[in-house]
JSON list of N, CA and C in Angstrom, two decimals:
[
{"chain": "A", "resi": 1, "resn": "UNK", "atom": "N", "xyz": [0.86, -1.18, 0.00]},
{"chain": "A", "resi": 1, "resn": "UNK", "atom": "CA", "xyz": [0.00, 0.00, 0.00]},
{"chain": "A", "resi": 1, "resn": "UNK", "atom": "C", "xyz": [0.90, 1.24, 0.00]},
{"chain": "A", "resi": 2, "resn": "UNK", "atom": "N", "xyz": [1.06, 1.85, -1.14]},
{"chain": "A", "resi": 2, "resn": "UNK", "atom": "CA", "xyz": [1.97, 2.98, -1.27]},
{"chain": "A", "resi": 2, "resn": "UNK", "atom": "C", "xyz": [1.49, 4.21, -0.50]},
{"chain": "A", "resi": 3, "resn": "UNK", "atom": "N", "xyz": [0.19, 4.39, -0.37]},
{"chain": "A", "resi": 3, "resn": "UNK", "atom": "CA", "xyz": [-0.33, 5.55, 0.37]},
{"chain": "A", "resi": 3, "resn": "UNK", "atom": "C", "xyz": [-0.04, 5.40, 1.87]},
{"chain": "A", "resi": 4, "resn": "UNK", "atom": "N", "xyz": [-0.24, 4.21, 2.39]},
{"chain": "A", "resi": 4, "resn": "UNK", "atom": "CA", "xyz": [0.09, 3.96, 3.79]},
{"chain": "A", "resi": 4, "resn": "UNK", "atom": "C", "xyz": [1.60, 4.08, 4.03]},
{"chain": "A", "resi": 5, "resn": "UNK", "atom": "N", "xyz": [2.38, 3.62, 3.08]},
{"chain": "A", "resi": 5, "resn": "UNK", "atom": "CA", "xyz": [3.83, 3.74, 3.18]},
{"chain": "A", "resi": 5, "resn": "UNK", "atom": "C", "xyz": [4.25, 5.20, 3.28]},
{"chain": "A", "resi": 6, "resn": "UNK", "atom": "N", "xyz": [3.61, 6.06, 2.51]},
{"chain": "A", "resi": 6, "resn": "UNK", "atom": "CA", "xyz": [3.97, 7.48, 2.56]},
{"chain": "A", "resi": 6, "resn": "UNK", "atom": "C", "xyz": [3.52, 8.12, 3.88]},
{"chain": "A", "resi": 7, "resn": "UNK", "atom": "N", "xyz": [2.43, 7.64, 4.46]},
{"chain": "A", "resi": 7, "resn": "UNK", "atom": "CA", "xyz": [2.02, 8.15, 5.77]},
{"chain": "A", "resi": 7, "resn": "UNK", "atom": "C", "xyz": [3.08, 7.82, 6.81]},
{"chain": "A", "resi": 8, "resn": "UNK", "atom": "N", "xyz": [3.59, 6.60, 6.76]},
{"chain": "A", "resi": 8, "resn": "UNK", "atom": "CA", "xyz": [4.67, 6.19, 7.67]},
{"chain": "A", "resi": 8, "resn": "UNK", "atom": "C", "xyz": [5.90, 7.07, 7.43]},
{"chain": "A", "resi": 9, "resn": "UNK", "atom": "N", "xyz": [6.24, 7.26, 6.17]},
{"chain": "A", "resi": 9, "resn": "UNK", "atom": "CA", "xyz": [7.43, 8.04, 5.78]},
{"chain": "A", "resi": 9, "resn": "UNK", "atom": "C", "xyz": [7.34, 9.46, 6.34]},
{"chain": "A", "resi": 10, "resn": "UNK", "atom": "N", "xyz": [6.16, 10.08, 6.24]},
{"chain": "A", "resi": 10, "resn": "UNK", "atom": "CA", "xyz": [6.00, 11.46, 6.72]},
{"chain": "A", "resi": 10, "resn": "UNK", "atom": "C", "xyz": [5.96, 11.56, 8.23]},
{"chain": "A", "resi": 11, "resn": "UNK", "atom": "N", "xyz": [5.55, 10.50, 8.92]},
{"chain": "A", "resi": 11, "resn": "UNK", "atom": "CA", "xyz": [5.43, 10.55, 10.37]},
{"chain": "A", "resi": 11, "resn": "UNK", "atom": "C", "xyz": [6.76, 10.31, 11.09]},
{"chain": "A", "resi": 12, "resn": "UNK", "atom": "N", "xyz": [7.81, 9.96, 10.37]},
{"chain": "A", "resi": 12, "resn": "UNK", "atom": "CA", "xyz": [9.11, 9.76, 11.00]},
{"chain": "A", "resi": 12, "resn": "UNK", "atom": "C", "xyz": [9.57, 11.01, 11.74]},
{"chain": "A", "resi": 13, "resn": "UNK", "atom": "N", "xyz": [9.27, 12.16, 11.20]},
{"chain": "A", "resi": 13, "resn": "UNK", "atom": "CA", "xyz": [9.67, 13.41, 11.85]},
{"chain": "A", "resi": 13, "resn": "UNK", "atom": "C", "xyz": [8.99, 13.57, 13.21]},
{"chain": "A", "resi": 14, "resn": "UNK", "atom": "N", "xyz": [7.75, 13.07, 13.34]},
{"chain": "A", "resi": 14, "resn": "UNK", "atom": "CA", "xyz": [7.05, 13.14, 14.62]},
{"chain": "A", "resi": 14, "resn": "UNK", "atom": "C", "xyz": [7.76, 12.29, 15.67]},
{"chain": "A", "resi": 15, "resn": "UNK", "atom": "N", "xyz": [8.17, 11.10, 15.29]},
{"chain": "A", "resi": 15, "resn": "UNK", "atom": "CA", "xyz": [8.88, 10.21, 16.21]},
{"chain": "A", "resi": 15, "resn": "UNK", "atom": "C", "xyz": [10.20, 10.86, 16.63]},
{"chain": "A", "resi": 16, "resn": "UNK", "atom": "N", "xyz": [10.90, 11.45, 15.68]},
{"chain": "A", "resi": 16, "resn": "UNK", "atom": "CA", "xyz": [12.16, 12.13, 15.99]},
{"chain": "A", "resi": 16, "resn": "UNK", "atom": "C", "xyz": [11.94, 13.28, 16.98]},
{"chain": "A", "resi": 17, "resn": "UNK", "atom": "N", "xyz": [10.89, 14.06, 16.75]},
{"chain": "A", "resi": 17, "resn": "UNK", "atom": "CA", "xyz": [10.61, 15.20, 17.63]},
{"chain": "A", "resi": 17, "resn": "UNK", "atom": "C", "xyz": [10.24, 14.72, 19.04]},
{"chain": "A", "resi": 18, "resn": "UNK", "atom": "N", "xyz": [9.48, 13.65, 19.13]},
{"chain": "A", "resi": 18, "resn": "UNK", "atom": "CA", "xyz": [9.13, 13.11, 20.44]},
{"chain": "A", "resi": 18, "resn": "UNK", "atom": "C", "xyz": [10.38, 12.61, 21.17]},
{"chain": "A", "resi": 19, "resn": "UNK", "atom": "N", "xyz": [11.26, 11.96, 20.44]},
{"chain": "A", "resi": 19, "resn": "UNK", "atom": "CA", "xyz": [12.50, 11.47, 21.06]},
{"chain": "A", "resi": 19, "resn": "UNK", "atom": "C", "xyz": [13.34, 12.64, 21.56]},
{"chain": "A", "resi": 20, "resn": "UNK", "atom": "N", "xyz": [13.48, 13.66, 20.76]},
{"chain": "A", "resi": 20, "resn": "UNK", "atom": "CA", "xyz": [14.28, 14.83, 21.17]},
{"chain": "A", "resi": 20, "resn": "UNK", "atom": "C", "xyz": [13.70, 15.47, 22.42]},
{"chain": "A", "resi": 21, "resn": "UNK", "atom": "N", "xyz": [12.38, 15.62, 22.46]},
{"chain": "A", "resi": 21, "resn": "UNK", "atom": "CA", "xyz": [11.73, 16.20, 23.63]},
{"chain": "A", "resi": 21, "resn": "UNK", "atom": "C", "xyz": [11.95, 15.36, 24.88]},
{"chain": "A", "resi": 22, "resn": "UNK", "atom": "N", "xyz": [11.80, 14.05, 24.74]},
{"chain": "A", "resi": 22, "resn": "UNK", "atom": "CA", "xyz": [12.01, 13.15, 25.88]},
{"chain": "A", "resi": 22, "resn": "UNK", "atom": "C", "xyz": [13.47, 13.17, 26.33]},
{"chain": "A", "resi": 23, "resn": "UNK", "atom": "N", "xyz": [14.39, 13.20, 25.37]},
{"chain": "A", "resi": 23, "resn": "UNK", "atom": "CA", "xyz": [15.82, 13.27, 25.68]},
{"chain": "A", "resi": 23, "resn": "UNK", "atom": "C", "xyz": [16.11, 14.49, 26.55]},
{"chain": "A", "resi": 24, "resn": "UNK", "atom": "N", "xyz": [15.61, 15.63, 26.16]},
{"chain": "A", "resi": 24, "resn": "UNK", "atom": "CA", "xyz": [15.87, 16.86, 26.90]},
{"chain": "A", "resi": 24, "resn": "UNK", "atom": "C", "xyz": [15.22, 16.83, 28.29]},
{"chain": "A", "resi": 25, "resn": "UNK", "atom": "N", "xyz": [14.01, 16.28, 28.35]},
{"chain": "A", "resi": 25, "resn": "UNK", "atom": "CA", "xyz": [13.33, 16.20, 29.64]},
{"chain": "A", "resi": 25, "resn": "UNK", "atom": "C", "xyz": [14.08, 15.28, 30.61]},
{"chain": "A", "resi": 26, "resn": "UNK", "atom": "N", "xyz": [14.49, 14.12, 30.12]},
{"chain": "A", "resi": 26, "resn": "UNK", "atom": "CA", "xyz": [15.22, 13.19, 30.99]},
{"chain": "A", "resi": 26, "resn": "UNK", "atom": "C", "xyz": [16.58, 13.77, 31.40]},
{"chain": "A", "resi": 27, "resn": "UNK", "atom": "N", "xyz": [17.22, 14.47, 30.49]},
{"chain": "A", "resi": 27, "resn": "UNK", "atom": "CA", "xyz": [18.49, 15.11, 30.83]},
{"chain": "A", "resi": 27, "resn": "UNK", "atom": "C", "xyz": [18.30, 16.12, 31.96]},
{"chain": "A", "resi": 28, "resn": "UNK", "atom": "N", "xyz": [17.21, 16.85, 31.92]},
{"chain": "A", "resi": 28, "resn": "UNK", "atom": "CA", "xyz": [16.90, 17.81, 32.97]},
{"chain": "A", "resi": 28, "resn": "UNK", "atom": "C", "xyz": [16.72, 17.11, 34.31]},
{"chain": "A", "resi": 29, "resn": "UNK", "atom": "N", "xyz": [15.99, 15.99, 34.31]},
{"chain": "A", "resi": 29, "resn": "UNK", "atom": "CA", "xyz": [15.81, 15.23, 35.55]},
{"chain": "A", "resi": 29, "resn": "UNK", "atom": "C", "xyz": [17.15, 14.74, 36.11]},
{"chain": "A", "resi": 30, "resn": "UNK", "atom": "N", "xyz": [18.03, 14.33, 35.22]},
{"chain": "A", "resi": 30, "resn": "UNK", "atom": "CA", "xyz": [19.34, 13.84, 35.67]},
{"chain": "A", "resi": 30, "resn": "UNK", "atom": "C", "xyz": [20.18, 14.96, 36.26]},
{"chain": "A", "resi": 31, "resn": "UNK", "atom": "N", "xyz": [20.10, 16.15, 35.68]},
{"chain": "A", "resi": 31, "resn": "UNK", "atom": "CA", "xyz": [20.87, 17.28, 36.20]},
{"chain": "A", "resi": 31, "resn": "UNK", "atom": "C", "xyz": [20.32, 17.78, 37.53]},
{"chain": "A", "resi": 32, "resn": "UNK", "atom": "N", "xyz": [18.99, 17.68, 37.69]},
{"chain": "A", "resi": 32, "resn": "UNK", "atom": "CA", "xyz": [18.37, 18.15, 38.93]},
{"chain": "A", "resi": 32, "resn": "UNK", "atom": "C", "xyz": [18.70, 17.25, 40.12]},
{"chain": "A", "resi": 33, "resn": "UNK", "atom": "N", "xyz": [18.78, 15.96, 39.87]},
{"chain": "A", "resi": 33, "resn": "UNK", "atom": "CA", "xyz": [19.03, 15.02, 40.97]},
{"chain": "A", "resi": 33, "resn": "UNK", "atom": "C", "xyz": [19.82, 13.83, 40.45]},
{"chain": "A", "resi": 34, "resn": "UNK", "atom": "N", "xyz": [21.09, 13.73, 40.80]},
{"chain": "A", "resi": 34, "resn": "UNK", "atom": "CA", "xyz": [21.93, 12.63, 40.29]},
{"chain": "A", "resi": 34, "resn": "UNK", "atom": "C", "xyz": [21.40, 11.24, 40.61]},
{"chain": "A", "resi": 35, "resn": "UNK", "atom": "N", "xyz": [20.51, 11.10, 41.59]},
{"chain": "A", "resi": 35, "resn": "UNK", "atom": "CA", "xyz": [19.93, 9.79, 41.87]},
{"chain": "A", "resi": 35, "resn": "UNK", "atom": "C", "xyz": [19.03, 9.31, 40.74]},
{"chain": "A", "resi": 36, "resn": "UNK", "atom": "N", "xyz": [18.65, 10.21, 39.85]},
{"chain": "A", "resi": 36, "resn": "UNK", "atom": "CA", "xyz": [17.81, 9.86, 38.70]},
{"chain": "A", "resi": 36, "resn": "UNK", "atom": "C", "xyz": [18.61, 9.34, 37.51]},
{"chain": "A", "resi": 37, "resn": "UNK", "atom": "N", "xyz": [19.91, 9.43, 37.57]},
{"chain": "A", "resi": 37, "resn": "UNK", "atom": "CA", "xyz": [20.74, 9.13, 36.39]},
{"chain": "A", "resi": 37, "resn": "UNK", "atom": "C", "xyz": [20.53, 7.71, 35.89]},
{"chain": "A", "resi": 38, "resn": "UNK", "atom": "N", "xyz": [20.56, 6.73, 36.78]},
{"chain": "A", "resi": 38, "resn": "UNK", "atom": "CA", "xyz": [20.45, 5.34, 36.34]},
{"chain": "A", "resi": 38, "resn": "UNK", "atom": "C", "xyz": [19.11, 5.07, 35.65]},
{"chain": "A", "resi": 39, "resn": "UNK", "atom": "N", "xyz": [18.02, 5.44, 36.30]},
{"chain": "A", "resi": 39, "resn": "UNK", "atom": "CA", "xyz": [16.71, 5.15, 35.71]},
{"chain": "A", "resi": 39, "resn": "UNK", "atom": "C", "xyz": [16.50, 5.95, 34.42]},
{"chain": "A", "resi": 40, "resn": "UNK", "atom": "N", "xyz": [16.93, 7.20, 34.42]},
{"chain": "A", "resi": 40, "resn": "UNK", "atom": "CA", "xyz": [16.78, 8.01, 33.20]},
{"chain": "A", "resi": 40, "resn": "UNK", "atom": "C", "xyz": [17.63, 7.49, 32.06]},
{"chain": "A", "resi": 41, "resn": "UNK", "atom": "N", "xyz": [18.83, 7.00, 32.37]},
{"chain": "A", "resi": 41, "resn": "UNK", "atom": "CA", "xyz": [19.70, 6.44, 31.33]},
{"chain": "A", "resi": 41, "resn": "UNK", "atom": "C", "xyz": [19.03, 5.22, 30.70]},
{"chain": "A", "resi": 42, "resn": "UNK", "atom": "N", "xyz": [18.41, 4.37, 31.52]},
{"chain": "A", "resi": 42, "resn": "UNK", "atom": "CA", "xyz": [17.69, 3.22, 30.97]},
{"chain": "A", "resi": 42, "resn": "UNK", "atom": "C", "xyz": [16.54, 3.67, 30.06]},
{"chain": "A", "resi": 43, "resn": "UNK", "atom": "N", "xyz": [15.82, 4.68, 30.50]},
{"chain": "A", "resi": 43, "resn": "UNK", "atom": "CA", "xyz": [14.73, 5.21, 29.68]},
{"chain": "A", "resi": 43, "resn": "UNK", "atom": "C", "xyz": [15.24, 5.81, 28.37]},
{"chain": "A", "resi": 44, "resn": "UNK", "atom": "N", "xyz": [16.39, 6.47, 28.43]},
{"chain": "A", "resi": 44, "resn": "UNK", "atom": "CA", "xyz": [16.98, 7.04, 27.21]},
{"chain": "A", "resi": 44, "resn": "UNK", "atom": "C", "xyz": [17.35, 5.95, 26.21]},
{"chain": "A", "resi": 45, "resn": "UNK", "atom": "N", "xyz": [17.92, 4.84, 26.70]},
{"chain": "A", "resi": 45, "resn": "UNK", "atom": "CA", "xyz": [18.25, 3.74, 25.80]},
{"chain": "A", "resi": 45, "resn": "UNK", "atom": "C", "xyz": [16.99, 3.15, 25.17]},
{"chain": "A", "resi": 46, "resn": "UNK", "atom": "N", "xyz": [15.94, 3.00, 25.96]},
{"chain": "A", "resi": 46, "resn": "UNK", "atom": "CA", "xyz": [14.68, 2.47, 25.42]},
{"chain": "A", "resi": 46, "resn": "UNK", "atom": "C", "xyz": [14.10, 3.42, 24.38]},
{"chain": "A", "resi": 47, "resn": "UNK", "atom": "N", "xyz": [14.11, 4.72, 24.69]},
{"chain": "A", "resi": 47, "resn": "UNK", "atom": "CA", "xyz": [13.57, 5.71, 23.75]},
{"chain": "A", "resi": 47, "resn": "UNK", "atom": "C", "xyz": [14.36, 5.73, 22.45]},
{"chain": "A", "resi": 48, "resn": "UNK", "atom": "N", "xyz": [15.68, 5.61, 22.54]},
{"chain": "A", "resi": 48, "resn": "UNK", "atom": "CA", "xyz": [16.51, 5.60, 21.33]},
{"chain": "A", "resi": 48, "resn": "UNK", "atom": "C", "xyz": [16.20, 4.37, 20.48]},
{"chain": "A", "resi": 49, "resn": "UNK", "atom": "N", "xyz": [15.99, 3.23, 21.14]},
{"chain": "A", "resi": 49, "resn": "UNK", "atom": "CA", "xyz": [15.65, 2.03, 20.38]},
{"chain": "A", "resi": 49, "resn": "UNK", "atom": "C", "xyz": [14.30, 2.17, 19.69]},
{"chain": "A", "resi": 50, "resn": "UNK", "atom": "N", "xyz": [13.34, 2.79, 20.35]},
{"chain": "A", "resi": 50, "resn": "UNK", "atom": "CA", "xyz": [12.04, 3.03, 19.72]},
{"chain": "A", "resi": 50, "resn": "UNK", "atom": "C", "xyz": [12.20, 3.98, 18.53]},
{"chain": "A", "resi": 51, "resn": "UNK", "atom": "N", "xyz": [13.03, 4.99, 18.69]},
{"chain": "A", "resi": 51, "resn": "UNK", "atom": "CA", "xyz": [13.27, 5.93, 17.58]},
{"chain": "A", "resi": 51, "resn": "UNK", "atom": "C", "xyz": [13.91, 5.20, 16.39]},
{"chain": "A", "resi": 52, "resn": "UNK", "atom": "N", "xyz": [14.82, 4.28, 16.68]},
{"chain": "A", "resi": 52, "resn": "UNK", "atom": "CA", "xyz": [15.46, 3.50, 15.61]},
{"chain": "A", "resi": 52, "resn": "UNK", "atom": "C", "xyz": [14.45, 2.57, 14.93]},
{"chain": "A", "resi": 53, "resn": "UNK", "atom": "N", "xyz": [13.51, 2.02, 15.69]},
{"chain": "A", "resi": 53, "resn": "UNK", "atom": "CA", "xyz": [12.45, 1.21, 15.09]},
{"chain": "A", "resi": 53, "resn": "UNK", "atom": "C", "xyz": [11.66, 2.06, 14.10]},
{"chain": "A", "resi": 54, "resn": "UNK", "atom": "N", "xyz": [11.41, 3.32, 14.48]},
{"chain": "A", "resi": 54, "resn": "UNK", "atom": "CA", "xyz": [10.72, 4.24, 13.56]},
{"chain": "A", "resi": 54, "resn": "UNK", "atom": "C", "xyz": [11.53, 4.46, 12.29]},
{"chain": "A", "resi": 55, "resn": "UNK", "atom": "N", "xyz": [12.86, 4.57, 12.43]},
{"chain": "A", "resi": 55, "resn": "UNK", "atom": "CA", "xyz": [13.71, 4.73, 11.25]},
{"chain": "A", "resi": 55, "resn": "UNK", "atom": "C", "xyz": [13.64, 3.49, 10.35]},
{"chain": "A", "resi": 56, "resn": "UNK", "atom": "N", "xyz": [13.65, 2.32, 10.97]},
{"chain": "A", "resi": 56, "resn": "UNK", "atom": "CA", "xyz": [13.55, 1.08, 10.17]},
{"chain": "A", "resi": 56, "resn": "UNK", "atom": "C", "xyz": [12.20, 1.00, 9.46]},
{"chain": "A", "resi": 57, "resn": "UNK", "atom": "N", "xyz": [11.12, 1.37, 10.17]},
{"chain": "A", "resi": 57, "resn": "UNK", "atom": "CA", "xyz": [9.79, 1.37, 9.54]},
{"chain": "A", "resi": 57, "resn": "UNK", "atom": "C", "xyz": [9.76, 2.34, 8.37]},
{"chain": "A", "resi": 58, "resn": "UNK", "atom": "N", "xyz": [10.43, 3.47, 8.52]},
{"chain": "A", "resi": 58, "resn": "UNK", "atom": "CA", "xyz": [10.49, 4.46, 7.43]},
{"chain": "A", "resi": 58, "resn": "UNK", "atom": "C", "xyz": [11.26, 3.91, 6.24]},
{"chain": "A", "resi": 59, "resn": "UNK", "atom": "N", "xyz": [12.34, 3.18, 6.50]},
{"chain": "A", "resi": 59, "resn": "UNK", "atom": "CA", "xyz": [13.09, 2.55, 5.40]},
{"chain": "A", "resi": 59, "resn": "UNK", "atom": "C", "xyz": [12.23, 1.52, 4.67]},
{"chain": "A", "resi": 60, "resn": "UNK", "atom": "N", "xyz": [11.46, 0.75, 5.41]},
{"chain": "A", "resi": 60, "resn": "UNK", "atom": "CA", "xyz": [10.55, -0.22, 4.79]},
{"chain": "A", "resi": 60, "resn": "UNK", "atom": "C", "xyz": [9.51, 0.52, 3.94]},
{"chain": "A", "resi": 61, "resn": "UNK", "atom": "N", "xyz": [9.00, 1.63, 4.47]},
{"chain": "A", "resi": 61, "resn": "UNK", "atom": "CA", "xyz": [8.03, 2.43, 3.71]},
{"chain": "A", "resi": 61, "resn": "UNK", "atom": "C", "xyz": [8.64, 2.96, 2.41]},
{"chain": "A", "resi": 62, "resn": "UNK", "atom": "N", "xyz": [9.89, 3.42, 2.47]},
{"chain": "A", "resi": 62, "resn": "UNK", "atom": "CA", "xyz": [10.57, 3.89, 1.25]},
{"chain": "A", "resi": 62, "resn": "UNK", "atom": "C", "xyz": [10.70, 2.76, 0.23]},
{"chain": "A", "resi": 63, "resn": "UNK", "atom": "N", "xyz": [11.08, 1.58, 0.71]},
{"chain": "A", "resi": 63, "resn": "UNK", "atom": "CA", "xyz": [11.22, 0.44, -0.20]},
{"chain": "A", "resi": 63, "resn": "UNK", "atom": "C", "xyz": [9.88, 0.02, -0.79]},
{"chain": "A", "resi": 64, "resn": "UNK", "atom": "N", "xyz": [8.82, 0.09, 0.01]},
{"chain": "A", "resi": 64, "resn": "UNK", "atom": "CA", "xyz": [7.49, -0.23, -0.49]},
{"chain": "A", "resi": 64, "resn": "UNK", "atom": "C", "xyz": [7.08, 0.75, -1.59]},
{"chain": "A", "resi": 65, "resn": "UNK", "atom": "N", "xyz": [7.30, 2.02, -1.34]},
{"chain": "A", "resi": 65, "resn": "UNK", "atom": "CA", "xyz": [6.99, 3.04, -2.35]},
{"chain": "A", "resi": 65, "resn": "UNK", "atom": "C", "xyz": [7.79, 2.78, -3.63]},
{"chain": "A", "resi": 66, "resn": "UNK", "atom": "N", "xyz": [9.06, 2.44, -3.46]},
{"chain": "A", "resi": 66, "resn": "UNK", "atom": "CA", "xyz": [9.91, 2.16, -4.62]},
{"chain": "A", "resi": 66, "resn": "UNK", "atom": "C", "xyz": [9.39, 0.95, -5.41]},
{"chain": "A", "resi": 67, "resn": "UNK", "atom": "N", "xyz": [8.96, -0.08, -4.70]},
{"chain": "A", "resi": 67, "resn": "UNK", "atom": "CA", "xyz": [8.44, -1.27, -5.39]},
{"chain": "A", "resi": 67, "resn": "UNK", "atom": "C", "xyz": [7.20, -0.95, -6.22]},
{"chain": "A", "resi": 68, "resn": "UNK", "atom": "N", "xyz": [6.36, -0.05, -5.73]},
{"chain": "A", "resi": 68, "resn": "UNK", "atom": "CA", "xyz": [5.13, 0.30, -6.43]},
{"chain": "A", "resi": 68, "resn": "UNK", "atom": "C", "xyz": [5.40, 1.26, -7.59]},
{"chain": "A", "resi": 69, "resn": "UNK", "atom": "N", "xyz": [6.27, 2.25, -7.38]},
{"chain": "A", "resi": 69, "resn": "UNK", "atom": "CA", "xyz": [6.45, 3.34, -8.35]},
{"chain": "A", "resi": 69, "resn": "UNK", "atom": "C", "xyz": [7.76, 3.27, -9.14]},
{"chain": "A", "resi": 70, "resn": "UNK", "atom": "N", "xyz": [8.70, 2.47, -8.72]},
{"chain": "A", "resi": 70, "resn": "UNK", "atom": "CA", "xyz": [9.97, 2.38, -9.43]},
{"chain": "A", "resi": 70, "resn": "UNK", "atom": "C", "xyz": [10.89, 3.56, -9.20]},
{"chain": "A", "resi": 71, "resn": "UNK", "atom": "N", "xyz": [10.59, 4.39, -8.20]},
{"chain": "A", "resi": 71, "resn": "UNK", "atom": "CA", "xyz": [11.43, 5.53, -7.84]},
{"chain": "A", "resi": 71, "resn": "UNK", "atom": "C", "xyz": [11.25, 5.82, -6.36]},
{"chain": "A", "resi": 72, "resn": "UNK", "atom": "N", "xyz": [12.25, 6.47, -5.79]},
{"chain": "A", "resi": 72, "resn": "UNK", "atom": "CA", "xyz": [12.18, 6.82, -4.37]},
{"chain": "A", "resi": 72, "resn": "UNK", "atom": "C", "xyz": [11.21, 7.98, -4.18]},
{"chain": "A", "resi": 73, "resn": "UNK", "atom": "N", "xyz": [10.65, 8.13, -2.97]},
{"chain": "A", "resi": 73, "resn": "UNK", "atom": "CA", "xyz": [9.76, 9.27, -2.72]},
{"chain": "A", "resi": 73, "resn": "UNK", "atom": "C", "xyz": [10.48, 10.58, -2.99]},
{"chain": "A", "resi": 74, "resn": "UNK", "atom": "N", "xyz": [9.74, 11.54, -3.51]},
{"chain": "A", "resi": 74, "resn": "UNK", "atom": "CA", "xyz": [10.32, 12.84, -3.85]},
{"chain": "A", "resi": 74, "resn": "UNK", "atom": "C", "xyz": [10.67, 13.61, -2.57]},
{"chain": "A", "resi": 75, "resn": "UNK", "atom": "N", "xyz": [11.76, 14.32, -2.62]},
{"chain": "A", "resi": 75, "resn": "UNK", "atom": "CA", "xyz": [12.16, 15.16, -1.50]},
{"chain": "A", "resi": 75, "resn": "UNK", "atom": "C", "xyz": [12.96, 14.40, -0.47]},
{"chain": "A", "resi": 76, "resn": "UNK", "atom": "N", "xyz": [13.51, 15.15, 0.45]},
{"chain": "A", "resi": 76, "resn": "UNK", "atom": "CA", "xyz": [14.30, 14.56, 1.52]},
{"chain": "A", "resi": 76, "resn": "UNK", "atom": "C", "xyz": [13.40, 14.26, 2.70]},
{"chain": "A", "resi": 77, "resn": "UNK", "atom": "N", "xyz": [13.75, 13.22, 3.42]},
{"chain": "A", "resi": 77, "resn": "UNK", "atom": "CA", "xyz": [13.02, 12.85, 4.63]},
{"chain": "A", "resi": 77, "resn": "UNK", "atom": "C", "xyz": [13.38, 13.83, 5.72]},
{"chain": "A", "resi": 78, "resn": "UNK", "atom": "N", "xyz": [12.37, 14.45, 6.30]},
{"chain": "A", "resi": 78, "resn": "UNK", "atom": "CA", "xyz": [12.60, 15.43, 7.38]},
{"chain": "A", "resi": 78, "resn": "UNK", "atom": "C", "xyz": [13.07, 14.71, 8.63]},
{"chain": "A", "resi": 79, "resn": "UNK", "atom": "N", "xyz": [14.11, 15.24, 9.25]},
{"chain": "A", "resi": 79, "resn": "UNK", "atom": "CA", "xyz": [14.63, 14.67, 10.49]},
{"chain": "A", "resi": 79, "resn": "UNK", "atom": "C", "xyz": [14.47, 15.71, 11.60]},
{"chain": "A", "resi": 80, "resn": "UNK", "atom": "N", "xyz": [13.95, 15.27, 12.74]},
{"chain": "A", "resi": 80, "resn": "UNK", "atom": "CA", "xyz": [13.81, 16.18, 13.86]},
{"chain": "A", "resi": 80, "resn": "UNK", "atom": "C", "xyz": [14.53, 15.68, 15.10]},
{"chain": "A", "resi": 81, "resn": "UNK", "atom": "N", "xyz": [15.40, 14.71, 14.93]},
{"chain": "A", "resi": 81, "resn": "UNK", "atom": "CA", "xyz": [16.22, 14.25, 16.06]},
{"chain": "A", "resi": 81, "resn": "UNK", "atom": "C", "xyz": [17.35, 15.25, 16.23]},
{"chain": "A", "resi": 82, "resn": "UNK", "atom": "N", "xyz": [17.25, 16.09, 17.24]},
{"chain": "A", "resi": 82, "resn": "UNK", "atom": "CA", "xyz": [18.22, 17.16, 17.46]},
{"chain": "A", "resi": 82, "resn": "UNK", "atom": "C", "xyz": [19.25, 16.80, 18.52]},
{"chain": "A", "resi": 83, "resn": "UNK", "atom": "N", "xyz": [19.27, 15.55, 18.98]},
{"chain": "A", "resi": 83, "resn": "UNK", "atom": "CA", "xyz": [20.13, 15.20, 20.12]},
{"chain": "A", "resi": 83, "resn": "UNK", "atom": "C", "xyz": [21.60, 15.14, 19.76]},
{"chain": "A", "resi": 84, "resn": "UNK", "atom": "N", "xyz": [21.94, 14.98, 18.51]},
{"chain": "A", "resi": 84, "resn": "UNK", "atom": "CA", "xyz": [23.35, 14.90, 18.15]},
{"chain": "A", "resi": 84, "resn": "UNK", "atom": "C", "xyz": [23.91, 16.23, 17.68]},
{"chain": "A", "resi": 85, "resn": "UNK", "atom": "N", "xyz": [23.14, 17.27, 17.76]},
{"chain": "A", "resi": 85, "resn": "UNK", "atom": "CA", "xyz": [23.59, 18.58, 17.30]},
{"chain": "A", "resi": 85, "resn": "UNK", "atom": "C", "xyz": [23.97, 19.46, 18.45]}
]
């Protein structure tokens, strides 16, 4: 389903933005109280893995679109993961 694939492709930016927001929030908790570091670090690893699952789903969506149309989706995929910047 190429239309559903494009919905997945466009929603990747939402997952990235949610991850970035959670990253910043958890970082704040860790800075406020060092006793939070362990639990927040575990949550950060889980959140990053969920974000990567979103990236893999987006790659599958791109391949699905390619199989139907014989070309990659037009334009660049928007990224909102700001944690490495």
